[in-house]
Amino acid sequence: MCDVYASVHVFMEEKLFLRAVKGGKNTKIITLNGKKMTKIPSTIGNLPGLKVLNLQKNLVSKVCSELSTLTQLTVLNLGNNLLEEVPEEVKYLTSLKNLHLFGNRINRFASGACDGLKNLILLNLNNNQLTYIPKEVSRLESLIYLTINHNQLTSIPRELCFLKNLSELQLNYNQLICIPEEIKFLKRLRKLFLARNNIEVLPEEITSRFVMNELTERNPFLMEAIEWYPEVWDIISKGRKCAICGKSFLGIWIECVEFVSPSKNWKISRNLTLVPLRTLICSYQCFNLRGPNQFGIARVQSSEKLI
């Protein structure tokens, strides 16, 4: 009886899929959400021009190998299924921009899963069972949005901190105990969510910048609290102000020289039309906003060069 039921179910899946792909090779979008599908039919390989595949809220536990032929696919939604890993087949989806794998049972990345996702912009792994993020995540060089809320992560790999385009990182409801110092290399990061973790220590540079800038705004809570922590006051008293954005920072990101016209009150030779002044810049973003008369100083083998 069970075999008969299974055969009927598979037949219905194939029928649903065949109906969805009636456009043949011209089919661009397939949406079969909530259809109780247990697998992705192999006939998916007959749709080389497919752009969007939505199979959310089904019973898929493993993807078919034919999925790897969809090299024009830009959106893949396999949220709320029964997957246990980020499938290896996605590495062949070289045009993929949005990958939704939320609400599965994922506890690992298949070997090489990140290799071909050079154009991926958004990766959603919310509500899974991940305990780690592989170092290979650094290969997702175009990634802007990464969300891994409600998992079991205990650490953030330093390799994640070299995703130069990452703008939003969500790691709420995990088991993180610290943040790597390398987080400061995420120069384009605008939103960082870390609610409901076990974080005990924050990176010194990030914390000091926040405290210094809040004190500049005369935050009453911090102004009162800082009196009880003289060691913190000693650290932030060494802070500097960025020559571009005017905000406070602790560690010098880059030293620059700016050529300015001398004041009449300066006791210098009248033949000098421009005078070099030392300036400090807090970040790569500010460095890119510098004026035409500002040059970064690079030290190479005990010598200094302007860049």
CSV table of C-alpha atoms in Angstrom, one decimal:
chain,number,residue,atom,x,y,z
A,1,MET,CA,0.0,0.0,0.0
A,2,CYS,CA,2.8,2.4,0.9
A,3,ASP,CA,4.5,1.7,-2.5
A,4,VAL,CA,1.3,2.5,-4.3
A,5,TYR,CA,1.0,5.8,-2.4
A,6,ALA,CA,4.6,6.7,-3.1
A,7,SER,CA,4.2,6.0,-6.8
A,8,VAL,CA,1.1,8.1,-7.0
A,9,HIS,CA,2.8,10.9,-5.1
A,10,VAL,CA,5.8,10.9,-7.5
A,11,PHE,CA,3.4,10.9,-10.4
A,12,MET,CA,1.7,13.9,-9.1
A,13,GLU,CA,5.0,15.7,-8.5
A,14,GLU,CA,6.0,15.0,-12.1
A,15,LYS,CA,2.6,16.2,-13.3
A,16,LEU,CA,2.9,19.4,-11.3
A,17,PHE,CA,6.3,20.0,-12.7
A,18,LEU,CA,5.4,19.3,-16.3
A,19,ARG,CA,2.6,21.7,-16.0
A,20,ALA,CA,5.0,24.4,-14.7
A,21,VAL,CA,7.4,23.9,-17.5
A,22,LYS,CA,5.0,23.9,-20.4
A,23,GLY,CA,6.9,26.9,-21.8
A,24,GLY,CA,9.8,24.5,-22.5
A,25,LYS,CA,13.2,26.1,-23.1
A,26,ASN,CA,11.6,29.6,-22.9
A,27,THR,CA,10.5,29.0,-19.2
A,28,LYS,CA,12.0,31.7,-17.0
A,29,ILE,CA,10.2,31.3,-13.7
A,30,ILE,CA,8.9,28.3,-11.8
A,31,THR,CA,7.0,28.7,-8.5
A,32,LEU,CA,5.8,25.5,-6.8
A,33,ASN,CA,5.6,26.5,-3.1
A,34,GLY,CA,3.8,24.3,-0.6
A,35,LYS,CA,3.2,21.4,-3.0
A,36,LYS,CA,4.6,18.7,-0.7
A,37,MET,CA,7.2,17.8,-3.3
A,38,THR,CA,9.9,15.4,-2.0
A,39,LYS,CA,12.4,15.9,-4.8
A,40,ILE,CA,13.3,18.2,-7.7
A,41,PRO,CA,12.5,16.3,-10.9
A,42,SER,CA,15.4,15.6,-13.2
A,43,THR,CA,13.5,17.2,-16.1
A,44,ILE,CA,14.7,20.5,-14.6
A,45,GLY,CA,17.8,20.0,-16.7
A,46,ASN,CA,15.7,20.7,-19.8
A,47,LEU,CA,15.3,24.4,-18.8
A,48,PRO,CA,18.7,26.0,-19.5
A,49,GLY,CA,17.1,29.5,-19.6
A,50,LEU,CA,15.4,29.3,-16.2
A,51,LYS,CA,16.0,32.5,-14.1
A,52,VAL,CA,13.9,32.0,-10.9
A,53,LEU,CA,13.1,28.7,-9.1
A,54,ASN,CA,10.9,28.9,-6.1
A,55,LEU,CA,10.3,25.6,-4.2
A,56,GLN,CA,9.7,26.9,-0.7
A,57,LYS,CA,7.8,25.0,1.9
A,58,ASN,CA,8.1,21.5,0.4
A,59,LEU,CA,9.7,18.2,1.6
A,60,VAL,CA,12.9,18.2,-0.5
A,61,SER,CA,15.8,16.6,1.3
A,62,LYS,CA,18.3,16.5,-1.5
A,63,VAL,CA,18.6,18.3,-4.9
A,64,CYS,CA,19.1,16.5,-8.2
A,65,SER,CA,22.4,16.7,-10.1
A,66,GLU,CA,20.6,18.3,-13.0
A,67,LEU,CA,20.2,21.5,-11.0
A,68,SER,CA,23.8,22.2,-11.7
A,69,THR,CA,22.9,22.8,-15.4
A,70,LEU,CA,20.9,26.0,-14.6
A,71,THR,CA,23.8,28.4,-15.3
A,72,GLN,CA,21.4,31.3,-15.9
A,73,LEU,CA,19.5,30.9,-12.6
A,74,THR,CA,19.6,34.2,-10.6
A,75,VAL,CA,17.2,33.3,-7.7
A,76,LEU,CA,16.9,29.9,-5.9
A,77,ASN,CA,14.5,29.6,-3.0
A,78,LEU,CA,14.6,26.3,-1.2
A,79,GLY,CA,13.4,27.7,2.1
A,80,ASN,CA,11.4,25.5,4.5
A,81,ASN,CA,12.5,22.1,3.2
A,82,LEU,CA,14.4,19.2,4.7
A,83,LEU,CA,17.9,19.8,3.4
A,84,GLU,CA,20.8,18.9,5.7
A,85,GLU,CA,23.6,20.7,3.8
A,86,VAL,CA,24.3,23.5,1.5
A,87,PRO,CA,24.3,21.4,-1.7
A,88,GLU,CA,27.4,21.1,-3.8
A,89,GLU,CA,25.4,21.6,-7.0
A,90,VAL,CA,25.0,25.3,-6.2
A,91,LYS,CA,28.6,25.9,-7.1
A,92,TYR,CA,27.7,25.5,-10.8
A,93,LEU,CA,25.1,28.2,-10.6
A,94,THR,CA,27.5,31.0,-11.7
A,95,SER,CA,24.7,33.6,-12.3
A,96,LEU,CA,23.0,33.1,-8.9
A,97,LYS,CA,22.4,36.3,-7.0
A,98,ASN,CA,19.9,35.3,-4.3
A,99,LEU,CA,20.1,31.9,-2.4
A,100,HIS,CA,17.4,31.2,0.2
A,101,LEU,CA,18.0,28.1,2.4
A,102,PHE,CA,16.2,29.2,5.6
A,103,GLY,CA,14.1,26.8,7.6
A,104,ASN,CA,15.9,23.6,6.7
A,105,ARG,CA,18.1,21.2,8.8
A,106,ILE,CA,21.4,22.4,7.4
A,107,ASN,CA,24.4,21.6,9.6
A,108,ARG,CA,27.2,21.8,7.1
A,109,PHE,CA,28.3,23.1,3.7
A,110,ALA,CA,29.1,20.5,1.0
A,111,SER,CA,32.7,20.5,-0.2
A,112,GLY,CA,33.2,23.3,-2.8
A,113,ALA,CA,29.7,24.7,-2.4
A,114,CYS,CA,31.0,28.3,-2.4
A,115,ASP,CA,33.4,27.8,-5.3
A,116,GLY,CA,31.4,29.2,-8.2
A,117,LEU,CA,29.1,31.7,-6.5
A,118,LYS,CA,31.1,34.8,-7.6
A,119,ASN,CA,27.9,36.8,-8.2
A,120,LEU,CA,26.0,35.9,-5.1
A,121,ILE,CA,24.6,39.0,-3.4
A,122,LEU,CA,22.2,37.5,-0.8
A,123,LEU,CA,22.6,34.3,1.3
A,124,ASN,CA,19.8,33.4,3.8
A,125,LEU,CA,20.6,30.5,6.2
A,126,ASN,CA,18.2,31.5,9.0
A,127,ASN,CA,16.7,28.8,11.2
A,128,ASN,CA,19.1,25.9,10.5
A,129,GLN,CA,21.6,23.9,12.6
A,130,LEU,CA,24.9,25.3,11.6
A,131,THR,CA,27.7,25.2,14.2
A,132,TYR,CA,30.4,26.8,12.0
A,133,ILE,CA,30.9,28.8,8.8
A,134,PRO,CA,33.6,27.3,6.5
A,135,LYS,CA,36.6,29.3,5.6
A,136,GLU,CA,35.5,29.0,1.9
A,137,VAL,CA,32.9,31.7,2.6
A,138,SER,CA,35.6,34.2,1.6
A,139,ARG,CA,35.0,33.1,-2.0
A,140,LEU,CA,31.6,34.8,-2.1
A,141,GLU,CA,33.3,38.0,-3.2
A,142,SER,CA,30.1,39.8,-4.3
A,143,LEU,CA,28.1,39.1,-1.1
A,144,ILE,CA,26.2,42.1,0.3
A,145,TYR,CA,23.7,40.4,2.7
A,146,LEU,CA,24.4,37.4,4.9
A,147,THR,CA,21.9,36.3,7.4
A,148,ILE,CA,22.4,33.3,9.7
A,149,ASN,CA,20.0,34.0,12.5
A,150,HIS,CA,18.7,31.1,14.8
A,151,ASN,CA,21.6,28.7,14.3
A,152,GLN,CA,24.2,27.3,16.7
A,153,LEU,CA,27.4,29.2,15.6
A,154,THR,CA,30.1,29.5,18.3
A,155,SER,CA,32.5,31.6,16.3
A,156,ILE,CA,33.0,33.8,13.2
A,157,PRO,CA,35.8,32.8,10.9
A,158,ARG,CA,38.3,35.6,10.2
A,159,GLU,CA,37.9,34.7,6.4
A,160,LEU,CA,34.3,36.1,6.6
A,161,CYS,CA,35.8,39.5,7.5
A,162,PHE,CA,37.5,39.8,4.1
A,163,LEU,CA,34.1,40.0,2.2
A,164,LYS,CA,34.8,43.5,0.9
A,165,ASN,CA,31.3,44.1,-0.3
A,166,LEU,CA,29.4,42.9,2.8
A,167,SER,CA,27.0,45.5,4.0
A,168,GLU,CA,24.6,43.6,6.3
A,169,LEU,CA,25.5,40.7,8.6
A,170,GLN,CA,22.8,39.1,10.8
A,171,LEU,CA,23.9,36.6,13.5
A,172,ASN,CA,21.1,36.9,16.0
A,173,TYR,CA,20.2,33.9,18.3
A,174,ASN,CA,23.5,31.9,18.0
A,175,GLN,CA,26.1,30.9,20.6
A,176,LEU,CA,28.9,33.4,19.8
A,177,ILE,CA,31.2,34.3,22.6
A,178,CYS,CA,33.4,36.9,20.8
A,179,ILE,CA,33.9,38.9,17.6
A,180,PRO,CA,37.2,38.6,15.7
A,181,GLU,CA,39.3,41.7,15.6
A,182,GLU,CA,39.3,41.3,11.8
A,183,ILE,CA,35.7,42.5,11.8
A,184,LYS,CA,37.2,46.0,11.3
A,185,PHE,CA,38.2,45.0,7.7
A,186,LEU,CA,34.5,45.0,6.7
A,187,LYS,CA,34.8,48.6,5.5
A,188,ARG,CA,31.3,48.6,3.9
A,189,LEU,CA,29.5,47.0,6.8
A,190,ARG,CA,26.5,49.2,7.8
A,191,LYS,CA,24.3,46.8,9.8
A,192,LEU,CA,25.6,44.2,12.3
A,193,PHE,CA,23.0,42.2,14.3
A,194,LEU,CA,24.3,40.1,17.2
A,195,ALA,CA,21.3,39.9,19.6
A,196,ARG,CA,20.9,36.8,21.9
A,197,ASN,CA,24.4,35.5,21.9
A,198,ASN,CA,26.9,34.9,24.7
A,199,ILE,CA,29.4,37.7,23.7
A,200,GLU,CA,31.5,38.8,26.6
A,201,VAL,CA,34.2,40.9,24.9
A,202,LEU,CA,34.0,43.3,22.0
A,203,PRO,CA,37.0,44.2,19.8
A,204,GLU,CA,38.8,47.2,21.3
A,205,GLU,CA,38.8,49.4,18.1
A,206,ILE,CA,35.1,49.0,17.5
A,207,THR,CA,34.2,49.6,21.1
A,208,SER,CA,36.5,52.6,21.5
A,209,ARG,CA,35.2,54.3,18.4
A,210,PHE,CA,31.6,53.9,19.7
A,211,VAL,CA,32.4,55.3,23.1
A,212,MET,CA,34.4,58.2,21.8
A,213,ASN,CA,31.8,59.3,19.3
A,214,GLU,CA,29.0,58.9,21.9
A,215,LEU,CA,31.0,61.1,24.3
A,216,THR,CA,31.3,63.7,21.6
A,217,GLU,CA,27.5,63.7,21.4
A,218,ARG,CA,27.5,64.0,25.2
A,219,ASN,CA,25.6,60.8,25.8
A,220,PRO,CA,24.6,61.2,29.5
A,221,PHE,CA,24.8,57.5,30.4
A,222,LEU,CA,28.3,57.1,29.1
A,223,MET,CA,29.5,60.4,30.5
A,224,GLU,CA,28.5,59.2,34.0
A,225,ALA,CA,29.7,55.6,33.5
A,226,ILE,CA,33.2,56.6,32.2
A,227,GLU,CA,34.1,58.1,35.6
A,228,TRP,CA,34.0,54.6,37.1
A,229,TYR,CA,36.4,53.2,34.5
A,230,PRO,CA,39.7,55.2,34.5
A,231,GLU,CA,41.5,52.5,32.4
A,232,VAL,CA,38.9,53.0,29.6
A,233,TRP,CA,39.4,56.8,29.8
A,234,ASP,CA,43.1,56.3,29.5
A,235,ILE,CA,42.6,54.3,26.3
A,236,ILE,CA,40.2,56.6,24.6
A,237,SER,CA,42.2,59.7,25.6
A,238,LYS,CA,44.7,58.5,22.9
A,239,GLY,CA,42.1,58.8,20.2
A,240,ARG,CA,42.4,61.0,17.1
A,241,LYS,CA,39.9,62.7,14.8
A,242,CYS,CA,39.6,61.7,11.1
A,243,ALA,CA,40.6,64.5,8.8
A,244,ILE,CA,37.8,63.5,6.4
A,245,CYS,CA,34.7,62.6,8.5
A,246,GLY,CA,35.7,64.2,11.8
A,247,LYS,CA,34.8,61.2,13.9
A,248,SER,CA,37.0,59.8,16.6
A,249,PHE,CA,39.1,56.6,16.2
A,250,LEU,CA,41.9,54.8,18.1
A,251,GLY,CA,44.1,52.9,15.7
A,252,ILE,CA,45.6,54.8,12.9
A,253,TRP,CA,44.3,53.3,9.6
A,254,ILE,CA,46.5,55.4,7.3
A,255,GLU,CA,48.7,58.4,7.7
A,256,CYS,CA,48.5,61.1,5.0
A,257,VAL,CA,50.1,64.3,3.9
A,258,GLU,CA,48.0,67.3,2.8
A,259,PHE,CA,49.5,70.2,0.9
A,260,VAL,CA,48.0,73.5,2.0
A,261,SER,CA,48.7,77.2,1.4
A,262,PRO,CA,50.7,78.6,4.3
A,263,SER,CA,49.2,81.2,6.7
A,264,LYS,CA,50.6,84.7,6.6
A,265,ASN,CA,51.5,84.3,10.3
A,266,TRP,CA,53.8,81.3,9.7
A,267,LYS,CA,57.5,82.0,9.8
A,268,ILE,CA,58.6,80.2,6.7
A,269,SER,CA,60.2,81.1,3.4
A,270,ARG,CA,58.1,83.3,1.1
A,271,ASN,CA,59.0,81.1,-1.8
A,272,LEU,CA,56.9,78.2,-0.5
A,273,THR,CA,53.4,78.1,-2.0
A,274,LEU,CA,52.3,74.8,-0.4
A,275,VAL,CA,53.3,73.2,2.9
A,276,PRO,CA,52.9,69.5,3.8
A,277,LEU,CA,50.8,68.8,6.9
A,278,ARG,CA,50.3,65.4,8.6
A,279,THR,CA,46.7,64.2,8.6
A,280,LEU,CA,45.1,60.9,9.8
A,281,ILE,CA,42.3,59.0,8.1
A,282,CYS,CA,40.1,56.5,9.9
A,283,SER,CA,39.0,54.1,7.1
A,284,TYR,CA,39.2,53.0,3.5
A,285,GLN,CA,35.9,54.8,2.8
A,286,CYS,CA,37.2,58.1,4.0
A,287,PHE,CA,40.5,57.6,2.2
A,288,ASN,CA,38.5,57.4,-1.0
A,289,LEU,CA,36.9,60.7,-0.2
A,290,ARG,CA,40.1,62.6,0.3
A,291,GLY,CA,40.9,65.8,-1.7
A,292,PRO,CA,43.3,66.1,-4.6
A,293,ASN,CA,46.0,67.6,-2.3
A,294,GLN,CA,46.0,64.6,0.2
A,295,PHE,CA,48.3,61.7,-0.3
A,296,GLY,CA,48.7,58.5,1.7
A,297,ILE,CA,52.1,57.6,3.0
A,298,ALA,CA,53.3,54.0,2.4
A,299,ARG,CA,56.4,52.7,4.2
A,300,VAL,CA,58.4,50.3,2.1
A,301,GLN,CA,61.7,49.0,3.4
A,302,SER,CA,62.3,51.9,5.8
A,303,SER,CA,61.5,54.5,3.0
A,304,GLU,CA,58.3,56.5,2.6
A,305,LYS,CA,56.3,56.9,-0.6
A,306,LEU,CA,53.2,59.0,-1.4
A,307,ILE,CA,50.2,57.2,-2.8
